[in-house]
Amino acid sequence: MMAVLGGCGITGGSDEVTLELVAADYGDTKANSSQNYWNELADAYEADHPDVHIDVTVYSWNDVDRKVREMVEAGEAPDMAQIGAYSDYAAKNLLYRADDVLSIPVQADFVSQLAAAGQVNGVQYGMPFAASTRVLFYNKTLFAEAGLTPPKSWDDLAEAAEALKAEGVKYPYALPLGPEEAPAETMQWMLSGGGGYTDTVGTYAIDSPQNVATFTWLKDELVGKDLTGPVAPGKLNRADAFAAFANGDVGMLNGHPSLMKIASKKGVEYGMVPTPGIDGESQNTLGVTDWMTAFRKNGHQEQIGDFLDFVYSDENVLDFSRQYDLLPVTSSASEVMSAAAEDKDLRPFLDELLSSELYPVGKSTWASVSAEVKKRIGQAVAPGGSPSGLLGELQTTAVRAESGE
């Protein structure tokens, strides 16, 4: 269905309300498009709420954030948007607080790390919608041929990559620092080296000694020794790295749950282990969540809240998570999934979620900082590149954004 852009959202009789939802597509074909999921959900809700109509428009992840931004700038904000960021809208007082729209039991059921990441100055505006974590995937066949066991530390990973290269493996370790999802691979490596985008009090620390050491190691020990494949990391996108893994051309890479299905379809035997860290298994891993937001403009607070309580029921959260190999964002659905035999493949990711760290999405500057990381981080490990110099430039960009320059 096309979105209703009229602004008021009222149709039919005076008691009828149309809620407009813009959402992201998690499918990779028309057959499994998220449009189908939302249409079924809307039909089920409308059957019990004849005075409320749900109009859903689904866009690809390449377009959805931009589409919503354009709608907001045109004064035509949707009632709800399921997108990648929320804090810039919250900073402009465009969003309902989570406790304005959700019932207490629903809001209290969010996984604690995800709920905390949805807060600005201690107030939750971003409602987590879908989550994932990262683990290290490895090709069991290639490892067996090279006589390898899964790595636990950076040194193990480098030694394994050397052995895989000697066996003629095209990408011993795939390092996707291309623009598609560079912030994720970057943060995964930062965390494994004891750093991150921010320090313990939430201040940007992109050029911390730990992060500089991490990217210096990557440049010298992996990229510089030709262990990351024929495509420069700054030009390698995650989707291409996943496809190469599914084709049997990658020995190791960081991956999220969807890679299981991609690899299985191609008959690749894979294993999964926690992310290697500088001195053993990484103490922290990357968690990612996407956000449901509720815009104030059309004033449908009560109807939005009732519909979102329905969206976040266990049945619907589990249905969405299972359709798209994602992790539930509520504790009750997570408990169901952790005990269900049909979800056993997702358990390693569920276990990681409890110790995961998320992007600093509560910062209204994160969207612009993330965009710079996408554009530039690959230069840090390129021949002639300077990890300390490039990370220092990104830090300067972040500090200026924070100060409003």
CSV table of C-alpha atoms in Angstrom, one decimal:
chain,number,residue,atom,x,y,z
A,1,MET,CA,0.0,0.0,0.0
A,2,MET,CA,1.2,3.5,-0.7
A,3,ALA,CA,1.6,5.8,2.2
A,4,VAL,CA,-1.1,8.3,3.0
A,5,LEU,CA,0.6,11.7,3.0
A,6,GLY,CA,-2.3,13.9,3.9
A,7,GLY,CA,-0.9,14.7,7.3
A,8,CYS,CA,-4.2,14.6,9.3
A,9,GLY,CA,-4.6,10.8,8.9
A,10,ILE,CA,-8.3,10.9,9.4
A,11,THR,CA,-10.5,9.1,7.0
A,12,GLY,CA,-14.2,8.1,6.8
A,13,GLY,CA,-16.3,8.9,9.8
A,14,SER,CA,-15.0,11.2,12.6
A,15,ASP,CA,-14.3,8.2,14.8
A,16,GLU,CA,-12.1,6.4,12.2
A,17,VAL,CA,-8.4,6.8,12.3
A,18,THR,CA,-5.7,5.8,9.8
A,19,LEU,CA,-2.3,5.2,11.2
A,20,GLU,CA,0.6,5.5,8.8
A,21,LEU,CA,3.6,3.3,9.3
A,22,VAL,CA,6.8,3.4,7.3
A,23,ALA,CA,9.0,0.3,7.8
A,24,ALA,CA,12.2,-1.2,6.6
A,25,ASP,CA,12.4,-4.3,4.4
A,26,TYR,CA,14.3,-7.3,6.0
A,27,GLY,CA,13.5,-9.6,3.1
A,28,ASP,CA,15.8,-10.4,0.2
A,29,THR,CA,13.0,-11.3,-2.3
A,30,LYS,CA,9.5,-10.1,-3.1
A,31,ALA,CA,8.2,-13.3,-1.6
A,32,ASN,CA,9.7,-12.6,1.8
A,33,SER,CA,9.3,-8.9,1.8
A,34,SER,CA,8.5,-7.3,5.1
A,35,GLN,CA,5.5,-5.7,3.4
A,36,ASN,CA,3.8,-9.2,3.6
A,37,TYR,CA,4.5,-9.4,7.3
A,38,TRP,CA,3.1,-6.0,8.0
A,39,ASN,CA,0.1,-6.5,5.8
A,40,GLU,CA,-0.9,-9.6,7.7
A,41,LEU,CA,-0.3,-7.9,11.0
A,42,ALA,CA,-2.4,-4.9,10.0
A,43,ASP,CA,-5.2,-7.2,8.8
A,44,ALA,CA,-5.2,-9.1,12.1
A,45,TYR,CA,-5.3,-5.9,14.1
A,46,GLU,CA,-8.0,-4.2,12.0
A,47,ALA,CA,-10.2,-7.3,12.4
A,48,ASP,CA,-10.5,-6.5,16.1
A,49,HIS,CA,-10.3,-2.7,15.7
A,50,PRO,CA,-12.7,-1.7,12.8
A,51,ASP,CA,-12.3,2.0,13.5
A,52,VAL,CA,-8.5,1.9,13.1
A,53,HIS,CA,-6.8,1.4,9.7
A,54,ILE,CA,-3.1,0.7,9.4
A,55,ASP,CA,-1.4,1.9,6.2
A,56,VAL,CA,2.1,0.4,5.8
A,57,THR,CA,4.8,1.4,3.3
A,58,VAL,CA,8.0,-0.7,3.3
A,59,TYR,CA,11.2,0.6,1.8
A,60,SER,CA,14.6,-1.0,1.4
A,61,TRP,CA,17.3,-0.2,4.0
A,62,ASN,CA,19.0,1.9,1.3
A,63,ASP,CA,16.0,4.2,1.2
A,64,VAL,CA,13.9,4.1,4.4
A,65,ASP,CA,15.8,6.5,6.6
A,66,ARG,CA,16.0,9.1,3.8
A,67,LYS,CA,12.3,8.6,2.9
A,68,VAL,CA,11.3,9.3,6.5
A,69,ARG,CA,13.6,12.2,6.8
A,70,GLU,CA,12.1,13.7,3.7
A,71,MET,CA,8.5,13.2,5.0
A,72,VAL,CA,9.4,14.9,8.3
A,73,GLU,CA,11.1,17.8,6.6
A,74,ALA,CA,8.0,18.3,4.4
A,75,GLY,CA,5.8,18.4,7.5
A,76,GLU,CA,4.2,15.0,6.7
A,77,ALA,CA,5.7,12.8,9.4
A,78,PRO,CA,4.1,9.3,9.6
A,79,ASP,CA,2.5,8.2,12.8
A,80,MET,CA,5.2,5.5,13.2
A,81,ALA,CA,8.5,4.8,11.5
A,82,GLN,CA,10.6,1.6,11.9
A,83,ILE,CA,14.1,2.8,11.0
A,84,GLY,CA,17.8,2.9,11.9
A,85,ALA,CA,18.0,5.9,14.2
A,86,TYR,CA,15.8,8.0,16.4
A,87,SER,CA,17.8,10.4,18.5
A,88,ASP,CA,17.9,13.3,16.0
A,89,TYR,CA,14.1,13.3,16.0
A,90,ALA,CA,13.9,13.0,19.8
A,91,ALA,CA,16.2,16.0,20.1
A,92,LYS,CA,13.7,18.1,18.1
A,93,ASN,CA,10.8,17.0,20.3
A,94,LEU,CA,9.1,15.2,17.4
A,95,LEU,CA,8.6,11.9,19.1
A,96,TYR,CA,6.4,10.5,21.8
A,97,ARG,CA,8.2,9.0,24.7
A,98,ALA,CA,8.0,5.2,24.9
A,99,ASP,CA,5.9,5.6,28.1
A,100,ASP,CA,3.5,7.9,26.3
A,101,VAL,CA,2.4,5.1,24.0
A,102,LEU,CA,3.3,1.7,25.4
A,103,SER,CA,1.6,0.0,28.3
A,104,ILE,CA,3.9,-0.5,31.4
A,105,PRO,CA,4.2,-4.3,30.9
A,106,VAL,CA,5.3,-4.0,27.3
A,107,GLN,CA,7.8,-1.3,27.9
A,108,ALA,CA,9.2,-3.2,30.9
A,109,ASP,CA,9.7,-6.3,28.8
A,110,PHE,CA,12.3,-4.9,26.5
A,111,VAL,CA,15.8,-6.5,26.8
A,112,SER,CA,17.6,-4.1,29.2
A,113,GLN,CA,20.6,-3.2,27.0
A,114,LEU,CA,18.3,-2.4,24.1
A,115,ALA,CA,15.9,-0.3,26.2
A,116,ALA,CA,18.9,1.7,27.6
A,117,ALA,CA,20.2,2.3,24.1
A,118,GLY,CA,16.8,3.8,23.2
A,119,GLN,CA,17.2,6.6,25.8
A,120,VAL,CA,18.2,10.2,25.4
A,121,ASN,CA,19.1,11.8,28.7
A,122,GLY,CA,17.5,9.0,30.6
A,123,VAL,CA,14.2,9.1,28.7
A,124,GLN,CA,13.3,6.3,26.2
A,125,TYR,CA,12.2,7.4,22.8
A,126,GLY,CA,13.6,4.6,20.6
A,127,MET,CA,11.7,1.4,20.9
A,128,PRO,CA,13.9,-1.6,19.9
A,129,PHE,CA,12.3,-3.5,17.1
A,130,ALA,CA,14.7,-6.2,15.9
A,131,ALA,CA,18.2,-7.1,17.1
A,132,SER,CA,21.2,-9.1,16.1
A,133,THR,CA,24.7,-9.8,17.4
A,134,ARG,CA,27.9,-10.9,15.7
A,135,VAL,CA,30.0,-14.0,16.0
A,136,LEU,CA,33.0,-15.3,14.0
A,137,PHE,CA,31.9,-17.6,11.2
A,138,TYR,CA,34.5,-20.0,9.7
A,139,ASN,CA,34.4,-22.5,6.9
A,140,LYS,CA,34.8,-25.9,8.4
A,141,THR,CA,35.9,-27.6,5.2
A,142,LEU,CA,38.7,-25.0,4.6
A,143,PHE,CA,39.8,-25.2,8.2
A,144,ALA,CA,39.9,-29.0,8.1
A,145,GLU,CA,42.0,-28.9,4.9
A,146,ALA,CA,44.5,-26.5,6.6
A,147,GLY,CA,44.5,-28.5,9.8
A,148,LEU,CA,43.1,-25.6,11.8
A,149,THR,CA,41.0,-25.1,14.9
A,150,PRO,CA,38.8,-22.0,15.4
A,151,PRO,CA,40.7,-19.0,16.7
A,152,LYS,CA,40.3,-17.5,20.1
A,153,SER,CA,42.7,-14.6,19.9
A,154,TRP,CA,44.0,-12.1,17.3
A,155,ASP,CA,47.2,-14.1,17.1
A,156,ASP,CA,45.2,-17.3,16.5
A,157,LEU,CA,43.2,-15.5,13.8
A,158,ALA,CA,46.4,-14.2,12.0
A,159,GLU,CA,48.0,-17.6,12.1
A,160,ALA,CA,44.9,-19.3,10.7
A,161,ALA,CA,44.7,-16.6,8.0
A,162,GLU,CA,48.3,-17.4,7.0
A,163,ALA,CA,47.6,-21.1,6.8
A,164,LEU,CA,44.4,-20.5,4.7
A,165,LYS,CA,46.3,-18.3,2.3
A,166,ALA,CA,49.0,-21.0,1.9
A,167,GLU,CA,46.1,-23.3,0.9
A,168,GLY,CA,45.0,-20.9,-1.8
A,169,VAL,CA,41.9,-19.5,0.0
A,170,LYS,CA,40.8,-16.3,-1.8
A,171,TYR,CA,39.7,-14.4,1.3
A,172,PRO,CA,41.5,-15.9,4.4
A,173,TYR,CA,39.7,-13.3,6.5
A,174,ALA,CA,37.1,-11.1,4.9
A,175,LEU,CA,37.2,-7.5,6.3
A,176,PRO,CA,34.2,-5.5,4.9
A,177,LEU,CA,35.0,-1.9,5.7
A,178,GLY,CA,33.1,-0.7,2.6
A,179,PRO,CA,30.3,1.8,2.9
A,180,GLU,CA,27.5,-0.7,3.4
A,181,GLU,CA,28.1,-1.6,7.0
A,182,ALA,CA,31.6,-0.3,7.9
A,183,PRO,CA,30.4,1.0,11.3
A,184,ALA,CA,29.6,-2.6,12.4
A,185,GLU,CA,32.9,-4.2,11.4
A,186,THR,CA,34.7,-1.2,12.8
A,187,MET,CA,33.0,-1.4,16.2
A,188,GLN,CA,33.4,-5.2,16.4
A,189,TRP,CA,37.2,-4.8,16.0
A,190,MET,CA,37.3,-1.9,18.4
A,191,LEU,CA,35.5,-3.8,21.1
A,192,SER,CA,37.7,-6.9,20.6
A,193,GLY,CA,40.7,-4.6,21.3
A,194,GLY,CA,39.3,-3.1,24.4
A,195,GLY,CA,38.0,0.1,22.8
A,196,GLY,CA,34.9,1.4,21.2
A,197,TYR,CA,33.4,4.5,19.7
A,198,THR,CA,32.9,6.1,23.1
A,199,ASP,CA,34.5,5.9,26.5
A,200,THR,CA,32.9,4.6,29.7
A,201,VAL,CA,31.1,8.0,30.3
A,202,GLY,CA,29.8,8.1,26.7
A,203,THR,CA,32.2,10.7,25.2
A,204,TYR,CA,33.5,10.0,21.7
A,205,ALA,CA,36.9,8.3,21.9
A,206,ILE,CA,37.4,7.2,18.3
A,207,ASP,CA,41.2,7.8,18.4
A,208,SER,CA,41.8,6.2,21.8
A,209,PRO,CA,45.1,4.3,22.2
A,210,GLN,CA,43.2,1.0,22.1
A,211,ASN,CA,41.5,1.8,18.8
A,212,VAL,CA,44.7,3.1,17.2
A,213,ALA,CA,46.4,-0.2,18.3
A,214,THR,CA,43.6,-2.2,16.9
A,215,PHE,CA,43.7,-0.6,13.5
A,216,THR,CA,47.5,-0.6,13.4
A,217,TRP,CA,47.3,-4.4,14.0
A,218,LEU,CA,44.7,-4.9,11.3
A,219,LYS,CA,46.8,-2.9,8.8
A,220,ASP,CA,50.1,-4.5,9.7
A,221,GLU,CA,49.1,-8.1,10.5
A,222,LEU,CA,46.2,-8.8,8.2
A,223,VAL,CA,45.8,-6.3,5.3
A,224,GLY,CA,49.5,-5.6,4.9
A,225,LYS,CA,50.2,-9.4,4.7
A,226,ASP,CA,47.6,-9.9,2.0
A,227,LEU,CA,45.3,-11.9,4.2
A,228,THR,CA,42.1,-10.1,3.5
A,229,GLY,CA,41.5,-11.0,-0.1
A,230,PRO,CA,41.7,-9.4,-3.5
A,231,VAL,CA,39.2,-6.5,-2.8
A,232,ALA,CA,40.5,-3.7,-0.7
A,233,PRO,CA,38.7,-3.6,2.7
A,234,GLY,CA,37.5,-0.1,2.1
A,235,LYS,CA,35.7,-1.3,-1.1
A,236,LEU,CA,34.4,-4.6,0.3
A,237,ASN,CA,30.8,-4.5,1.4
A,238,ARG,CA,29.2,-6.9,3.8
A,239,ALA,CA,26.7,-8.3,1.3
A,240,ASP,CA,29.6,-9.2,-1.0
A,241,ALA,CA,31.7,-10.7,1.8
A,242,PHE,CA,28.7,-12.8,2.8
A,243,ALA,CA,28.2,-13.9,-0.8
A,244,ALA,CA,31.9,-14.9,-1.1
A,245,PHE,CA,31.6,-16.9,2.2
A,246,ALA,CA,28.5,-18.7,0.7
A,247,ASN,CA,30.6,-19.5,-2.4
A,248,GLY,CA,33.3,-21.1,-0.3
A,249,ASP,CA,35.9,-18.4,-0.9
A,250,VAL,CA,36.2,-17.0,2.6
A,251,GLY,CA,37.9,-18.7,5.5
A,252,MET,CA,36.6,-16.4,8.3
A,253,LEU,CA,34.5,-13.3,8.8
A,254,ASN,CA,32.3,-11.6,11.4
A,255,GLY,CA,28.6,-12.4,10.7
A,256,HIS,CA,25.1,-12.0,12.0
A,257,PRO,CA,22.3,-14.6,11.9
A,258,SER,CA,21.2,-14.2,8.3
A,259,LEU,CA,24.6,-15.6,7.2
A,260,MET,CA,23.5,-19.0,8.4
A,261,LYS,CA,20.7,-19.3,5.9
A,262,ILE,CA,22.8,-17.8,3.1
A,263,ALA,CA,25.6,-20.3,3.7
A,264,SER,CA,23.3,-23.3,4.2
A,265,LYS,CA,21.6,-22.6,0.9
A,266,LYS,CA,24.9,-23.0,-0.9
A,267,GLY,CA,25.9,-26.1,1.1
A,268,VAL,CA,28.8,-24.5,3.0
A,269,GLU,CA,29.6,-26.2,6.3
A,270,TYR,CA,30.3,-23.4,8.8
A,271,GLY,CA,31.1,-23.1,12.4
A,272,MET,CA,30.5,-20.2,14.8
A,273,VAL,CA,32.7,-19.0,17.7
A,274,PRO,CA,32.8,-15.9,19.9
A,275,THR,CA,34.7,-13.0,18.4
A,276,PRO,CA,38.5,-13.4,19.0
A,277,GLY,CA,40.0,-10.6,21.1
A,278,ILE,CA,43.5,-9.3,21.7
A,279,ASP,CA,44.3,-11.8,24.4
A,280,GLY,CA,41.5,-14.5,23.9
A,281,GLU,CA,37.8,-14.4,23.4
A,282,SER,CA,36.5,-10.8,23.2
A,283,GLN,CA,34.9,-9.7,26.4
A,284,ASN,CA,32.4,-7.6,24.5
A,285,THR,CA,30.6,-8.0,21.2
A,286,LEU,CA,28.6,-5.8,18.9
A,287,GLY,CA,24.8,-5.7,19.3
A,288,VAL,CA,22.7,-4.0,16.8
A,289,THR,CA,19.0,-3.0,17.0
A,290,ASP,CA,16.7,-1.1,14.8
A,291,TRP,CA,14.1,1.2,16.1
A,292,MET,CA,10.4,1.9,16.2
A,293,THR,CA,9.5,5.5,16.6
A,294,ALA,CA,6.2,7.2,17.2
A,295,PHE,CA,5.8,10.8,15.9
A,296,ARG,CA,3.7,13.3,17.7
A,297,LYS,CA,2.5,15.4,14.7
A,298,ASN,CA,-0.8,13.6,14.0
A,299,GLY,CA,-1.8,13.3,17.6
A,300,HIS,CA,-2.9,9.7,17.5
A,301,GLN,CA,-1.2,8.8,20.8
A,302,GLU,CA,-3.9,6.4,22.1
A,303,GLN,CA,-4.3,4.5,18.8
A,304,ILE,CA,-0.5,4.3,18.2
A,305,GLY,CA,0.0,2.9,21.7
A,306,ASP,CA,-2.7,0.2,21.3
A,307,PHE,CA,-1.3,-0.9,18.0
A,308,LEU,CA,2.3,-1.0,19.3
A,309,ASP,CA,1.2,-3.1,22.3
A,310,PHE,CA,-0.1,-5.6,19.7
A,311,VAL,CA,3.1,-5.4,17.6
A,312,TYR,CA,5.1,-6.3,20.7
A,313,SER,CA,3.1,-9.3,21.8
A,314,ASP,CA,5.2,-12.4,22.1
A,315,GLU,CA,3.5,-14.1,19.2
A,316,ASN,CA,4.2,-11.3,16.8
A,317,VAL,CA,7.8,-10.6,18.1
A,318,LEU,CA,8.7,-14.3,17.7
A,319,ASP,CA,7.0,-14.5,14.2
A,320,PHE,CA,9.0,-11.6,12.9
A,321,SER,CA,12.3,-12.8,14.5
A,322,ARG,CA,11.9,-16.3,13.1
A,323,GLN,CA,11.0,-15.1,9.6
A,324,TYR,CA,14.1,-13.0,9.3
A,325,ASP,CA,16.6,-14.8,11.5
A,326,LEU,CA,16.7,-11.9,14.0
A,327,LEU,CA,16.7,-11.8,17.8
A,328,PRO,CA,13.7,-10.9,19.9
A,329,VAL,CA,13.8,-7.5,21.5
A,330,THR,CA,11.7,-8.5,24.5
A,331,SER,CA,12.8,-10.7,27.4
A,332,SER,CA,9.7,-12.9,27.4
A,333,ALA,CA,10.1,-13.7,23.7
A,334,SER,CA,13.9,-14.3,24.2
A,335,GLU,CA,13.1,-16.8,26.9
A,336,VAL,CA,10.8,-18.7,24.6
A,337,MET,CA,13.4,-18.7,21.8
A,338,SER,CA,16.2,-19.8,24.1
A,339,ALA,CA,14.2,-22.9,25.1
A,340,ALA,CA,12.6,-23.8,21.7
A,341,ALA,CA,14.2,-26.6,19.6
A,342,GLU,CA,13.3,-24.8,16.4
A,343,ASP,CA,15.5,-21.8,17.4
A,344,LYS,CA,18.6,-23.7,18.4
A,345,ASP,CA,20.7,-22.2,15.6
A,346,LEU,CA,20.0,-18.7,17.0
A,347,ARG,CA,21.2,-19.5,20.6
A,348,PRO,CA,24.8,-18.5,20.1
A,349,PHE,CA,23.6,-15.0,19.1
A,350,LEU,CA,21.1,-14.9,21.9
A,351,ASP,CA,23.9,-15.7,24.4
A,352,GLU,CA,26.0,-12.8,22.9
A,353,LEU,CA,23.2,-10.3,23.2
A,354,LEU,CA,23.4,-10.3,27.0
A,355,SER,CA,27.0,-9.0,26.9
A,356,SER,CA,26.7,-6.9,23.7
A,357,GLU,CA,27.4,-3.2,23.3
A,358,LEU,CA,25.4,-1.1,20.9
A,359,TYR,CA,26.2,1.9,18.7
A,360,PRO,CA,26.0,5.2,20.6
A,361,VAL,CA,22.6,5.8,19.0
A,362,GLY,CA,21.4,8.0,21.9
A,363,LYS,CA,23.7,10.7,20.5
A,364,SER,CA,21.9,12.9,18.0
A,365,THR,CA,25.3,13.2,16.2
A,366,TRP,CA,25.7,9.5,15.7
A,367,ALA,CA,24.0,9.5,12.3
A,368,SER,CA,26.6,12.0,10.9
A,369,VAL,CA,29.6,10.3,12.6
A,370,SER,CA,28.5,6.9,11.3
A,371,ALA,CA,28.2,8.3,7.8
A,372,GLU,CA,31.8,9.5,8.0
A,373,VAL,CA,33.0,6.1,9.3
A,374,LYS,CA,31.3,4.5,6.3
A,375,LYS,CA,33.1,6.9,3.9
A,376,ARG,CA,36.5,6.9,5.4
A,377,ILE,CA,37.5,4.0,7.8
A,378,GLY,CA,38.9,1.8,5.0
A,379,GLN,CA,41.6,4.4,4.5
A,380,ALA,CA,43.0,3.5,7.9
A,381,VAL,CA,44.2,0.1,6.7
A,382,ALA,CA,45.0,1.0,3.1
A,383,PRO,CA,48.6,1.0,1.9
A,384,GLY,CA,50.2,4.2,3.1
A,385,GLY,CA,47.3,4.9,5.4
A,386,SER,CA,47.7,6.1,8.9
A,387,PRO,CA,45.4,4.5,11.5
A,388,SER,CA,46.2,7.2,14.1
A,389,GLY,CA,45.8,10.0,11.6
A,390,LEU,CA,42.5,8.7,10.2
A,391,LEU,CA,41.0,7.9,13.6
A,392,GLY,CA,42.1,11.3,14.8
A,393,GLU,CA,40.3,13.0,11.9
A,394,LEU,CA,37.1,11.0,12.7
A,395,GLN,CA,37.4,12.1,16.3
A,396,THR,CA,37.7,15.7,15.3
A,397,THR,CA,34.6,15.3,13.1
A,398,ALA,CA,32.7,13.8,16.0
A,399,VAL,CA,33.8,16.5,18.5
A,400,ARG,CA,32.8,19.2,16.1
A,401,ALA,CA,29.4,17.6,15.6
A,402,GLU,CA,28.9,17.4,19.3
A,403,SER,CA,29.6,21.1,19.7
A,404,GLY,CA,27.3,22.0,16.9
A,405,GLU,CA,29.9,23.3,14.5
